[in-house]
Tab-separated table of C-alpha atoms in Angstrom:
chain	number	residue	atom	x	y	z
A	1	MET	CA	56.664	26.804	146.811
A	2	THR	CA	56.037	29.138	144.733
A	3	LYS	CA	56.781	32.918	144.821
A	4	ALA	CA	53.585	33.746	143.964
A	5	GLN	CA	52.547	31.607	146.454
A	6	ALA	CA	54.433	32.331	149.281
A	7	ALA	CA	53.838	36.887	148.295
A	8	LYS	CA	50.141	35.431	148.362
A	9	ILE	CA	50.116	33.694	152.657
A	10	GLU	CA	52.054	36.923	153.782
A	11	ARG	CA	49.330	39.142	152.032
A	12	LEU	CA	46.919	37.596	153.709
A	13	THR	CA	49.125	37.287	157.096
A	14	ARG	CA	49.410	40.876	157.649
A	15	LYS	CA	45.788	41.088	155.945
A	16	ASN	CA	44.460	38.974	159.753
A	17	ASP	CA	47.357	40.282	161.404
A	18	PRO	CA	47.999	44.710	161.620
A	19	ASP	CA	49.389	44.667	164.588
A	20	ALA	CA	51.714	42.767	163.049
A	21	THR	CA	52.214	44.936	159.940
A	22	LYS	CA	51.790	48.035	161.640
A	23	GLU	CA	54.921	46.578	164.332
A	24	ASN	CA	57.005	45.184	160.392
A	25	ILE	CA	56.485	48.789	159.279
A	26	LEU	CA	57.523	50.976	162.561
A	27	LYS	CA	60.451	48.337	162.863
A	28	ILE	CA	61.866	49.230	158.861
A	29	ALA	CA	60.500	52.881	159.684
A	30	THR	CA	62.730	53.192	162.162
A	31	GLU	CA	65.935	52.332	160.221
A	32	GLU	CA	65.040	53.910	157.292
A	33	PHE	CA	65.077	56.950	159.303
A	34	VAL	CA	67.744	56.620	161.481
A	35	ALA	CA	70.495	55.651	158.294
A	36	ALA	CA	68.604	58.934	156.174
A	37	GLY	CA	66.945	61.299	158.540
A	38	PHE	CA	63.480	62.224	158.093
A	39	SER	CA	63.783	64.503	154.765
A	40	GLY	CA	66.233	61.643	153.666
A	41	ALA	CA	63.765	58.702	154.337
A	42	ARG	CA	61.311	57.736	151.472
A	43	VAL	CA	57.727	55.788	152.250
A	44	ASP	CA	58.394	53.937	149.147
A	45	GLU	CA	61.629	51.936	150.079
A	46	ILE	CA	60.350	51.473	153.191
A	47	ALA	CA	56.696	50.351	151.180
A	48	GLU	CA	59.611	47.559	149.550
A	49	ARG	CA	60.870	45.794	152.284
A	50	THR	CA	58.235	46.006	154.391
A	51	LYS	CA	56.254	44.218	151.415
A	52	THR	CA	53.066	46.834	151.897
A	53	SER	CA	52.527	49.391	149.727
A	54	LYS	CA	52.493	53.035	150.618
A	55	ARG	CA	48.454	53.100	150.627
A	56	MET	CA	48.580	51.038	153.836
A	57	ILE	CA	51.573	53.137	155.450
A	58	TYR	CA	48.914	55.647	154.838
A	59	TYR	CA	45.979	54.152	156.063
A	60	TYR	CA	47.887	53.214	159.245
A	61	PHE	CA	49.791	56.676	160.035
A	62	GLY	CA	47.800	58.753	157.930
A	63	SER	CA	51.143	60.513	156.526
A	64	LYS	CA	55.401	60.649	156.360
A	65	GLU	CA	55.041	62.541	159.406
A	66	GLY	CA	52.206	60.118	161.218
A	67	LEU	CA	54.864	57.510	160.660
A	68	TYR	CA	58.233	59.188	161.810
A	69	LEU	CA	56.155	61.016	165.016
A	70	ALA	CA	55.079	57.595	165.816
A	71	VAL	CA	58.532	56.106	165.128
A	72	LEU	CA	59.552	59.033	167.803
A	73	GLU	CA	57.026	57.401	170.008
A	74	GLN	CA	57.728	54.087	170.108
A	75	ALA	CA	61.688	54.890	171.114
A	76	TYR	CA	60.597	57.273	173.705
A	77	THR	CA	57.739	54.322	175.711
A	78	LYS	CA	61.095	52.184	175.660
A	79	ILE	CA	62.749	54.050	177.385
A	80	ARG	CA	59.768	55.689	180.264
A	81	THR	CA	58.523	51.995	180.385
A	82	LEU	CA	61.604	50.814	181.295
A	83	GLU	CA	62.379	53.495	184.166
A	84	SER	CA	58.796	52.918	184.814
A	85	GLU	CA	59.452	49.352	185.938
A	86	LEU	CA	62.672	49.655	187.476
A	87	ASP	CA	60.897	49.947	191.059
A	88	LEU	CA	62.822	52.759	192.854
A	89	GLN	CA	60.280	53.975	194.933
A	90	ASN	CA	61.226	50.969	196.994
A	91	MET	CA	64.440	51.342	196.696
A	92	PRO	CA	66.623	53.898	200.328
A	93	PRO	CA	67.266	57.507	197.453
A	94	VAL	CA	70.698	56.934	197.057
A	95	GLN	CA	69.780	53.581	195.511
A	96	ALA	CA	67.579	54.792	193.996
A	97	MET	CA	68.813	57.829	191.781
A	98	ALA	CA	72.089	55.253	191.383
A	99	GLN	CA	69.586	52.401	189.423
A	100	LEU	CA	67.970	55.040	187.775
A	101	ILE	CA	71.251	56.940	186.094
A	102	GLU	CA	72.630	53.606	185.462
A	103	SER	CA	69.543	52.620	183.322
A	104	THR	CA	69.826	55.394	181.306
A	105	PHE	CA	73.570	54.928	180.429
A	106	ASP	CA	72.782	51.840	179.564
A	107	HIS	CA	69.305	52.173	177.699
A	108	ASP	CA	71.512	54.707	175.289
A	109	ASP	CA	74.104	52.262	175.243
A	110	GLN	CA	72.553	50.147	174.015
A	111	ASN	CA	69.990	51.685	171.852
A	112	PRO	CA	72.109	54.119	169.621
A	113	ASP	CA	69.401	54.699	167.391
A	114	PHE	CA	67.222	56.430	169.704
A	115	VAL	CA	69.647	59.077	170.265
A	116	ARG	CA	70.595	59.239	166.355
A	117	LEU	CA	67.088	59.751	166.172
A	118	VAL	CA	66.565	62.344	168.904
A	119	SER	CA	69.709	63.950	167.717
A	120	ILE	CA	67.881	64.014	163.947
A	121	GLU	CA	64.582	65.817	165.705
A	122	ASN	CA	66.716	68.439	166.851
A	123	ILE	CA	68.520	69.038	163.728
A	124	HIS	CA	64.698	69.796	162.071
A	125	ARG	CA	64.431	71.808	166.021
A	126	ALA	CA	61.697	69.345	167.711
A	127	GLU	CA	58.911	71.162	165.322
A	128	HIS	CA	57.243	67.412	164.760
A	129	MET	CA	57.780	66.462	168.031
A	130	LYS	CA	55.967	68.986	168.974
A	131	ARG	CA	52.833	68.512	167.770
A	132	SER	CA	52.733	65.068	169.658
A	133	VAL	CA	50.312	65.064	172.673
A	134	VAL	CA	51.866	61.890	173.617
A	135	LEU	CA	55.429	62.528	173.543
A	136	SER	CA	54.460	65.498	175.667
A	137	GLN	CA	52.801	63.835	178.312
A	138	MET	CA	54.400	60.370	178.038
A	139	ASN	CA	57.889	62.712	179.121
A	140	ILE	CA	56.424	64.005	182.151
A	141	ALA	CA	56.626	60.878	184.046
A	142	VAL	CA	60.524	60.841	184.058
A	143	ILE	CA	60.410	64.265	186.159
A	144	ASP	CA	57.475	63.123	188.731
A	145	ILE	CA	60.100	59.710	188.891
A	146	ILE	CA	62.873	62.466	189.908
A	147	THR	CA	60.738	64.556	191.910
A	148	GLU	CA	60.060	61.818	194.497
A	149	ILE	CA	63.319	60.278	194.966
A	150	LEU	CA	64.649	63.814	195.479
A	151	ALA	CA	62.292	64.425	197.894
A	152	ARG	CA	62.805	61.218	200.208
A	153	GLY	CA	66.205	61.791	199.626
A	154	TYR	CA	66.188	66.091	201.006
A	155	ALA	CA	63.830	64.623	204.120
A	156	ASP	CA	65.795	61.731	205.199
A	157	GLY	CA	69.138	63.586	204.250
A	158	SER	CA	71.163	62.267	201.658
A	159	PHE	CA	70.874	64.540	199.674
A	160	SER	CA	72.022	68.198	200.354
A	161	ARG	CA	71.952	69.845	197.351
A	162	ARG	CA	68.691	71.270	195.730
A	163	VAL	CA	67.443	71.334	192.519
A	164	ASP	CA	65.580	71.914	189.971
A	165	PRO	CA	63.848	67.839	188.681
A	166	VAL	CA	64.014	68.818	185.379
A	167	ASP	CA	67.777	70.190	185.264
A	168	LEU	CA	69.081	67.236	186.937
A	169	HIS	CA	67.396	65.205	184.500
A	170	MET	CA	69.076	67.047	181.670
A	171	MET	CA	72.422	66.697	183.384
A	172	ILE	CA	71.717	62.544	183.255
A	173	SER	CA	70.805	62.545	180.178
A	174	ALA	CA	73.229	64.949	179.182
A	175	GLN	CA	75.753	62.726	180.093
A	176	CYS	CA	74.722	59.644	179.421
A	177	PHE	CA	74.266	60.977	175.625
A	178	PHE	CA	76.980	62.459	174.647
A	179	ARG	CA	79.291	58.980	174.659
A	180	VAL	CA	76.926	57.907	172.728
A	181	SER	CA	76.141	60.417	169.765
A	182	ASN	CA	79.926	61.411	169.582
A	183	ARG	CA	81.664	57.849	170.193
A	184	HIS	CA	82.762	57.897	166.792
A	185	THR	CA	83.912	61.644	166.494
A	186	PHE	CA	85.568	61.572	170.092
A	187	GLY	CA	87.102	57.436	169.466
A	188	ALA	CA	88.819	59.481	166.624
A	189	ILE	CA	89.677	62.044	168.200
A	190	PHE	CA	91.090	60.065	171.445
A	191	GLU	CA	92.151	57.060	169.492
A	192	ARG	CA	89.807	55.381	172.564
A	193	ASP	CA	87.046	53.083	172.013
A	194	LEU	CA	84.016	54.542	173.771
A	195	SER	CA	82.550	50.820	173.157
A	196	SER	CA	84.712	48.515	175.167
A	197	ASP	CA	83.135	46.902	177.875
A	198	GLU	CA	86.198	48.636	180.299
A	199	LEU	CA	85.384	52.583	178.916
A	200	LYS	CA	81.668	51.584	179.722
A	201	ASN	CA	81.971	50.833	182.884
A	202	ARG	CA	84.560	53.467	183.902
A	203	HIS	CA	82.132	55.986	182.772
A	204	LYS	CA	79.162	54.707	183.468
A	205	ALA	CA	80.593	54.906	187.476
A	206	LEU	CA	81.832	58.059	186.591
A	207	ILE	CA	78.219	59.470	185.964
A	208	VAL	CA	76.657	58.060	188.911
A	209	ASP	CA	79.452	58.829	191.501
A	210	THR	CA	79.625	62.956	189.883
A	211	ILE	CA	76.189	63.381	190.020
A	212	LEU	CA	75.979	62.060	193.572
A	213	ALA	CA	77.954	64.137	195.090
A	214	PHE	CA	76.685	66.773	193.008
A	215	LEU	CA	73.525	66.330	195.200
A	216	LYS	CA	75.320	65.071	198.729
A	217	THR	CA	76.731	68.763	198.547
A	218	PRO	CA	75.747	71.890	199.223
A	219	SER	CA	75.324	74.654	197.095
A	220	SER	CA	77.397	76.920	199.004
A	221	GLU	CA	81.372	74.504	199.107
A	222	ILE	CA	81.264	74.231	195.119
A	223	THR	CA	83.008	77.687	194.161
């Protein structure tokens, strides 16, 4: 088969399977935004790598910002979907909270591109994210999950400390996120490989134990 024939087949495949085309664009766009940031990424490069065109990309996503938001929405959809599939409502509160923390830890560890994208959007002060109705609605789900676990934990006496669900979400996210976002600088300073299985397992247990101990300790007992 000649290159021209292969290119023709690929064009016909894209035409007949727009969902696959969009998915491939999102995959390559994620790699480009992660590598170069929003400002540095080039739609021309994404078009070349996906063997499409800027016109096609803009047809599907409207603009470079639209493509970037679609990448962010896909990244957040992945973690929110993961959380919703954990069946936490059928676990005792302590087990459910531990499972949620471990799931967050594993997701961030296995998806450094997600961590990078969030860091990039923070550089832009979330100016793009604020324009996404999808993201604002989607991320309410994790707060509902935490609220439900806390309520059951207070009801059966598993948890003593009253805490705002958003604050708790921030605590969980911060501890899981930091070791991925700062693994290179932290590793260079302290000569530790944060990607090693030994450290990952130790850090996961440390984070779970820390947050559960916090929730089980009445406010007056910590000074």
